[in-house]
Coordinates of C-alpha atoms (C1' of nucleotides) in Angstrom, one line a residue:
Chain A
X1 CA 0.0 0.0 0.0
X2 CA 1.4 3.8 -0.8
X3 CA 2.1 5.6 2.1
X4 CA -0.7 8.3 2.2
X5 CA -0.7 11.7 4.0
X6 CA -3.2 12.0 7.1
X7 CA -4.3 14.5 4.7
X8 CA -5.3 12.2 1.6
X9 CA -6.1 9.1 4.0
X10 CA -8.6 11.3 5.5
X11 CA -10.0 12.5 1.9
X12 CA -10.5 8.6 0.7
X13 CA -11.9 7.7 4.4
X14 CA -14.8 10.0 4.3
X15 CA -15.6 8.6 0.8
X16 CA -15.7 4.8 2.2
X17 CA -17.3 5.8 5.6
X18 CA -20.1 7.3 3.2
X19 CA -20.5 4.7 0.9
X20 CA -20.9 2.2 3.8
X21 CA -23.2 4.1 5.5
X22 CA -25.3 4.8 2.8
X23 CA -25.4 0.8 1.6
X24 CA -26.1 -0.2 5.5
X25 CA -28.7 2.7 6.1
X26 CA -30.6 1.0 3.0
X27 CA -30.1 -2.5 4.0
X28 CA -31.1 -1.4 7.4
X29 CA -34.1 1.0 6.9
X30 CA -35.2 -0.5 3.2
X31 CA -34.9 2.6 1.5
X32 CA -31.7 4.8 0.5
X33 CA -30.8 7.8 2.7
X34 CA -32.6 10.3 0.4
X35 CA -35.9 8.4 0.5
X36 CA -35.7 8.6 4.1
X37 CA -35.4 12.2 4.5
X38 CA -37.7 12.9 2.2
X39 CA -40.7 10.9 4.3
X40 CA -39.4 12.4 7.5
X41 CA -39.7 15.9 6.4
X42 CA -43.2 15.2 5.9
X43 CA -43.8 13.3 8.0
X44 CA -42.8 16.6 10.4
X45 CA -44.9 18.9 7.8
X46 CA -48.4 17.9 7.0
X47 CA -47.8 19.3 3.4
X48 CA -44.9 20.7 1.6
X49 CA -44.0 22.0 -2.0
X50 CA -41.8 20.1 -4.2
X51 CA -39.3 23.0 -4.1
X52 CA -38.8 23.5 -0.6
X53 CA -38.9 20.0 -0.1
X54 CA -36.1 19.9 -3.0
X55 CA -34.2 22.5 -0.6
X56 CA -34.4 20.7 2.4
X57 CA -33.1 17.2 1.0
X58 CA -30.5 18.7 -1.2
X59 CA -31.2 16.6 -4.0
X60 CA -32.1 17.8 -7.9
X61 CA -35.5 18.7 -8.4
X62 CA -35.7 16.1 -11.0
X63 CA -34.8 13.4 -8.7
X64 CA -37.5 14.7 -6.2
X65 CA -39.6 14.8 -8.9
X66 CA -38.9 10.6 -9.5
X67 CA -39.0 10.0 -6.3
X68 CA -42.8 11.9 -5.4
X69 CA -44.0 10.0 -8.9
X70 CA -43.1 6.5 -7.1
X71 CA -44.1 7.7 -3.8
X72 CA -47.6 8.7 -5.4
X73 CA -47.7 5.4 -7.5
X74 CA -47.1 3.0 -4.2
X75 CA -50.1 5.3 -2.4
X76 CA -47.6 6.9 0.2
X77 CA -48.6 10.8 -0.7
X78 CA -50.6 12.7 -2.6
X79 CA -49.7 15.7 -4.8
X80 CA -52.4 18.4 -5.8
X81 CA -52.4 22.5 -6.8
X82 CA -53.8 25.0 -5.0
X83 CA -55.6 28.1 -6.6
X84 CA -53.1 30.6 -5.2
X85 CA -50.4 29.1 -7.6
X86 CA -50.9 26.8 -10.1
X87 CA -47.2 26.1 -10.5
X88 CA -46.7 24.6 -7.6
X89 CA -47.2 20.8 -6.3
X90 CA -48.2 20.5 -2.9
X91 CA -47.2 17.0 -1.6
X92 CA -48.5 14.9 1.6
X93 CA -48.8 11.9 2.5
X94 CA -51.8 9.3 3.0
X95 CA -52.6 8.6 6.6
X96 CA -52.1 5.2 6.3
X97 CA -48.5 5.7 5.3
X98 CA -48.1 7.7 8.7
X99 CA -47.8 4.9 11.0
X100 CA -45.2 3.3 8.9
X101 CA -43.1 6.2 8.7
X102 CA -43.0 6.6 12.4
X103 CA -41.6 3.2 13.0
X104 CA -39.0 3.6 10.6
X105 CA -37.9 6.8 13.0
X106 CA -37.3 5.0 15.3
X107 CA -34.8 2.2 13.2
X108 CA -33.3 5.8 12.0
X109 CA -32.8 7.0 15.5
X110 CA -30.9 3.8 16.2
X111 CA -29.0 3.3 13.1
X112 CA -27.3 6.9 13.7
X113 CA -26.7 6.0 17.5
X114 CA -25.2 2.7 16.9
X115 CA -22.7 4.2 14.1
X116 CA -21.2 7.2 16.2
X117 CA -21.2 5.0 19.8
X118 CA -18.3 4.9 21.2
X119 CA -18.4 8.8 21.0
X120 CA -18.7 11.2 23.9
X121 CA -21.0 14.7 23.5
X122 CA -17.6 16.6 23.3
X123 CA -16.2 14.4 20.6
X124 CA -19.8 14.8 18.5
X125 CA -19.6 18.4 18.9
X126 CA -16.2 18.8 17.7
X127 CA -16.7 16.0 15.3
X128 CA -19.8 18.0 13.9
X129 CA -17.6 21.4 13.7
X130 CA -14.7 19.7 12.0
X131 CA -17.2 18.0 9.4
X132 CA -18.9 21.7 8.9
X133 CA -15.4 23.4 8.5
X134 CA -15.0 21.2 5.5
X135 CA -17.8 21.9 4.2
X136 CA -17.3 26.0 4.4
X137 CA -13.2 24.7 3.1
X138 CA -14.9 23.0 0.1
X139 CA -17.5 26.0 -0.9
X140 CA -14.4 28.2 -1.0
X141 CA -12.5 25.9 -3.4
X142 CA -13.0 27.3 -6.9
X143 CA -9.9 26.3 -9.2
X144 CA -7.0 25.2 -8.0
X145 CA -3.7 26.7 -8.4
X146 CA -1.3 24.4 -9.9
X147 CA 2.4 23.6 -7.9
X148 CA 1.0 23.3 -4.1
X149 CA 3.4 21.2 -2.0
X150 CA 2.9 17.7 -2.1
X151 CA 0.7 16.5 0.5
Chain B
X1 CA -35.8 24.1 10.7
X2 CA -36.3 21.5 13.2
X3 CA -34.8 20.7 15.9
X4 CA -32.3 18.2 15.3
X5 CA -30.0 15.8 18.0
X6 CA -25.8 16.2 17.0
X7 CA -25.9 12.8 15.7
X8 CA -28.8 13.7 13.3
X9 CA -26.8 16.3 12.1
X10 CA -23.7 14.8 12.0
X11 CA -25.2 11.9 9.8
X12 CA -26.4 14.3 7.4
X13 CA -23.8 16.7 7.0
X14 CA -21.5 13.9 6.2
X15 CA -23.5 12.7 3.8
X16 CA -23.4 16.7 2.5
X17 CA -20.0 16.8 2.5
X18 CA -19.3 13.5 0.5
X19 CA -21.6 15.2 -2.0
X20 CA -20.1 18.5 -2.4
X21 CA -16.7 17.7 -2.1
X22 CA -17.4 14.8 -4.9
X23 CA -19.0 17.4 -7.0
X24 CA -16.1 20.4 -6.0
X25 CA -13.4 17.5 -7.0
X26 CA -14.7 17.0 -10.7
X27 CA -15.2 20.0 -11.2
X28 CA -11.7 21.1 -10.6
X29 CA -9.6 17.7 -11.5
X30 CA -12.2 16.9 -14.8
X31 CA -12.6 13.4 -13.6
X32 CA -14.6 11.5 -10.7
X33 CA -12.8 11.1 -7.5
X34 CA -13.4 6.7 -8.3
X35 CA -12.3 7.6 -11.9
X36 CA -8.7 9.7 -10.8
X37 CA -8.0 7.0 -7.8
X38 CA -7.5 4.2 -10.4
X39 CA -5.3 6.4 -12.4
X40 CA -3.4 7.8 -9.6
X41 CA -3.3 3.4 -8.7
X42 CA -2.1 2.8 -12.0
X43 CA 0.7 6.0 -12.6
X44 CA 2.2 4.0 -9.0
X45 CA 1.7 0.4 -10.0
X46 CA 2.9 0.0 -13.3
X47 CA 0.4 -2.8 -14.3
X48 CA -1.8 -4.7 -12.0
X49 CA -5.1 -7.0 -12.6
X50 CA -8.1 -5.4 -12.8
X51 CA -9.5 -7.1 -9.5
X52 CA -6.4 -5.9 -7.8
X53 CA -7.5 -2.6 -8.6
X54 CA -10.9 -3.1 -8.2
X55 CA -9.9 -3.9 -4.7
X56 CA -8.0 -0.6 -4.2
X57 CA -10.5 1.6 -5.5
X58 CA -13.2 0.1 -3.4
X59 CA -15.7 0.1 -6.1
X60 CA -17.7 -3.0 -7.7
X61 CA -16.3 -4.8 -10.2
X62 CA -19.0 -3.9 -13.0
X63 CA -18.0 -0.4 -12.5
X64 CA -14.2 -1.1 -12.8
X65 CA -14.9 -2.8 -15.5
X66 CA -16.4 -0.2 -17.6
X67 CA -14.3 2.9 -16.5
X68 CA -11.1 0.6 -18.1
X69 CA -13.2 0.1 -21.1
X70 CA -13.5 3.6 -21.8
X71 CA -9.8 4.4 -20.9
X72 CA -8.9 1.8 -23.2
X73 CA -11.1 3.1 -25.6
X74 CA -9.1 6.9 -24.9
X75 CA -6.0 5.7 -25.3
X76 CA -5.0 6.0 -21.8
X77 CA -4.4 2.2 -21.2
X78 CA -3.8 -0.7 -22.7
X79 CA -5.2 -4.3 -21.5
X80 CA -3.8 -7.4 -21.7
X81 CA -3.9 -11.3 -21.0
X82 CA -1.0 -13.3 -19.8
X83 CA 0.2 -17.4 -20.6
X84 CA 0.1 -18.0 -16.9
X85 CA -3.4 -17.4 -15.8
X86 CA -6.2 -16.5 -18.7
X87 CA -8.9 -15.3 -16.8
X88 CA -6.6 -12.4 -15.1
X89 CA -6.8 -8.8 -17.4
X90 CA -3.9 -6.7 -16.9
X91 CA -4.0 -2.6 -17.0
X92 CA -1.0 -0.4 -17.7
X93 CA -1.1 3.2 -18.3
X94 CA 0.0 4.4 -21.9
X95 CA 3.2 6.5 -21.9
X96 CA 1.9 9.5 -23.4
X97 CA -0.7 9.9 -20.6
X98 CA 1.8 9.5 -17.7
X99 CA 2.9 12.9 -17.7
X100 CA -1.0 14.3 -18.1
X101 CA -2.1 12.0 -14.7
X102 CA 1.2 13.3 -13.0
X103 CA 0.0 17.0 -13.5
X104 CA -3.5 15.5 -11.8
X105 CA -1.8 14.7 -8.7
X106 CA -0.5 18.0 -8.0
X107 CA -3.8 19.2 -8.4
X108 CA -5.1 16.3 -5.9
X109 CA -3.0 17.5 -3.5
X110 CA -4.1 21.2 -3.8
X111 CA -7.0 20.0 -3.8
X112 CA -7.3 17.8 -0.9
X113 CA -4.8 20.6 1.0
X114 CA -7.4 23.2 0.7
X115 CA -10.6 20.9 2.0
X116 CA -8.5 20.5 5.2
X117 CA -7.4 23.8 5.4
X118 CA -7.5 25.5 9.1
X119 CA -7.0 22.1 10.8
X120 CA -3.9 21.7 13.0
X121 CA -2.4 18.2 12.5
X122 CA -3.3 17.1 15.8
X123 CA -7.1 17.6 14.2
X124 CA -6.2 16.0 11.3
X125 CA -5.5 13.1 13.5
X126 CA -8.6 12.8 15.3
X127 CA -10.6 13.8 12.7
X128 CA -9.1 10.3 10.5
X129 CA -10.0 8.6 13.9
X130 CA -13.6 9.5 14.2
X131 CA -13.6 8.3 10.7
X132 CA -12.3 5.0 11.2
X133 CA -14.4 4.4 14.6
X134 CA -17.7 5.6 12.5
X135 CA -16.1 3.1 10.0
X136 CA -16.0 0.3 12.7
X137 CA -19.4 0.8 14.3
X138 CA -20.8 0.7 11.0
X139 CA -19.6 -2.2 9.6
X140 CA -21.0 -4.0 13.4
X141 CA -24.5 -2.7 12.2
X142 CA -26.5 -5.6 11.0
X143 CA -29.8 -5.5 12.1
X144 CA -31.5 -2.9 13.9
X145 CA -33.3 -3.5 17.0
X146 CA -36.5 -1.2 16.9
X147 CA -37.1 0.4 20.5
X148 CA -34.1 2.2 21.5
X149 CA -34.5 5.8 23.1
X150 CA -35.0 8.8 20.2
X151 CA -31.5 11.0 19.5
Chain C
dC1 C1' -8.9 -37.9 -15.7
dA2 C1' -13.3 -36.0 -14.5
dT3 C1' -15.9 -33.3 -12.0
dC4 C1' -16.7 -29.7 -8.8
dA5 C1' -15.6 -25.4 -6.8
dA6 C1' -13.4 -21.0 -6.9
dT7 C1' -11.8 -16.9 -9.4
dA8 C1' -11.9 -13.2 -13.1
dG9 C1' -14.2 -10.5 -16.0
dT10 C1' -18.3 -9.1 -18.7
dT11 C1' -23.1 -8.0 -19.5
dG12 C1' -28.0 -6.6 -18.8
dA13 C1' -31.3 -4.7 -15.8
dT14 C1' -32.1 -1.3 -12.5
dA15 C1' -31.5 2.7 -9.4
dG16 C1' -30.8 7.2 -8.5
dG17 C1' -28.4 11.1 -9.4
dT18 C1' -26.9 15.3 -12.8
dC19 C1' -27.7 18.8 -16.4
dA20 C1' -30.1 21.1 -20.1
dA21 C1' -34.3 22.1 -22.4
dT22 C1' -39.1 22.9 -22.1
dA23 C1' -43.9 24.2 -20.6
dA24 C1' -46.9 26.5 -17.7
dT25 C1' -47.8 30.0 -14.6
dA26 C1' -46.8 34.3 -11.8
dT27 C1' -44.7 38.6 -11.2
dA28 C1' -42.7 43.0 -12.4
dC29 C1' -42.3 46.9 -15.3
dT30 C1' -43.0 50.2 -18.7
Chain D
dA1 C1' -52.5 45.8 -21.1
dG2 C1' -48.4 43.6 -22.8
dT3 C1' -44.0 42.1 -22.6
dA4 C1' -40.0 40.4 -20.3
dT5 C1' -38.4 37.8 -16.4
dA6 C1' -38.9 34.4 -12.4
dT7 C1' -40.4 30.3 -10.6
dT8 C1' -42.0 25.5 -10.5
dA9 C1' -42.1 21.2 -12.2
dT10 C1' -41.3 17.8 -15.7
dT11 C1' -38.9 15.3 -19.2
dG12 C1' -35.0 13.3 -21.9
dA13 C1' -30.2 12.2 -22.3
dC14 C1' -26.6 10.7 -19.8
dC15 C1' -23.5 8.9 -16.1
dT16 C1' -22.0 5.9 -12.6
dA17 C1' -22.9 2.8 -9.3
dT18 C1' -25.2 -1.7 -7.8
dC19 C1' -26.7 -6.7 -8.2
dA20 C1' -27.5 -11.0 -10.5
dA21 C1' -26.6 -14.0 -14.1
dC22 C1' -23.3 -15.7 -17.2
dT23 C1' -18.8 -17.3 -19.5
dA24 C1' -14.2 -18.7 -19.3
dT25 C1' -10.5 -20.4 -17.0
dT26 C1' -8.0 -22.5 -13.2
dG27 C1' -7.3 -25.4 -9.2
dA28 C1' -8.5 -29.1 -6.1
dT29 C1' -10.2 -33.6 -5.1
dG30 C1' -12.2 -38.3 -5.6

DNA sequence: CATCAATAGTTGATAGGTCAATAATATACT
DNA sequence: AGTATATTATTGACCTATCAACTATTGATG
């Protein structure tokens, strides 16, 4: 194996840890991570637009789109207009649906304990900051500058 | 916004900042992160088997398979079969594009340097070991036992 | 040696994401 | 009012990953 940098070992990692998560959380819940979030938020919301629903889950409207059409197909929700603006889709789901989503809160709530135990409240926290510091380090990154030290 | 638990948020923003830093990568190195670790694999290993590399790169076969097909296809590799073992493809990087993928990894590094930025190495550190616990407690996750107390 | 099992790679079907183009509706501005 | 611009959702083309089924080859074992 190369010898990596903390640096570049810590890139590849968060990649793996992801695609773990992501395959376990489906294997685990029965649905992918997106999915999820999506019936959560409504299930928190009575009813929602597609675009601030798009906002919230951070995925492409056209995938939210695909997902709502299944979700509609299977009988989970219901889409509709309203007068006030015809361009919008108001999306909520069925009652019967409701019961199902609150169970699978709980095997959420359990899934995300059991993968960070082991951590204290201090460690989340500054686990939590360190994760958000990327995320402000990677907004910032535009084009890189060629001839950086090697890592 | 609701109210959300640490580990909530944890789970999500990493999942956030796979996506944007995915995302940030191509846009700035012109190739999926999956697509310039095989490269980078190959520019150190002069030629390996495919499921060698498919092993490195942490990706499923099916998927190995087709990136090499359309390297191939560029010109960036060549494939190959040997007497000793028929089944076994081997990949080696074409000369002319040695010199391109070595320009790549400078960019890598800036790259990867600038995500981390405004961490001290002793963060760096921890950060890599919160990765590899979530890792760990992830790959223990089998089967979730409903009931457990909301995060 | 013949068969059975393991390994390597490929292919097809499917999933879920992106972007770009489009249609319909609402809003803002002379 | 009429036109330009915004917003909202949808669709199609494409990409990259997964899994399952398959082929070809090799190795192991009775």
């Amino acid at each position: 194996m190369t010898a990596c940098s903390v640096r570049l070992q810590i890139f590849l990692q968060l990649q793996a840890v992801n695609k773990e998560l992501c395959s376990k959380f489906e294997a685990c819940l029965g649905a992918s991570p997106s999915r999820v979030e999506i019936l959560h938020y409504l299930l928190e919301h009575e009813e929602v637009t597609q675009s601030a629903l798009q906002k919230e889950v951070n995925i492409d409207a056209a995938a939210v789109t695909r997902h709502l059409k299944q979700l509609e197909a299977a009988g989970t929700i219901v889409r509709y207009k309203k007068a006030e603006d015809q361009r919008a889709t108001w999306v909520k789901l069925e009652d019967e649906a409701k019961r199902h989503i609150e169970q699978s809160y709980q095997e959420k709530s359990q899934f995300v304990k059991e993968t960070l135990a082991g951590f204290s409240e201090a460690e989340l926290e500054q686990f939590l900051q360190m994760l958000s510091k990327v995320s402000e380090n990677v907004s910032r990154v535009t084009k890189i500058e060629l001839g950086g030290e090697d890592i």
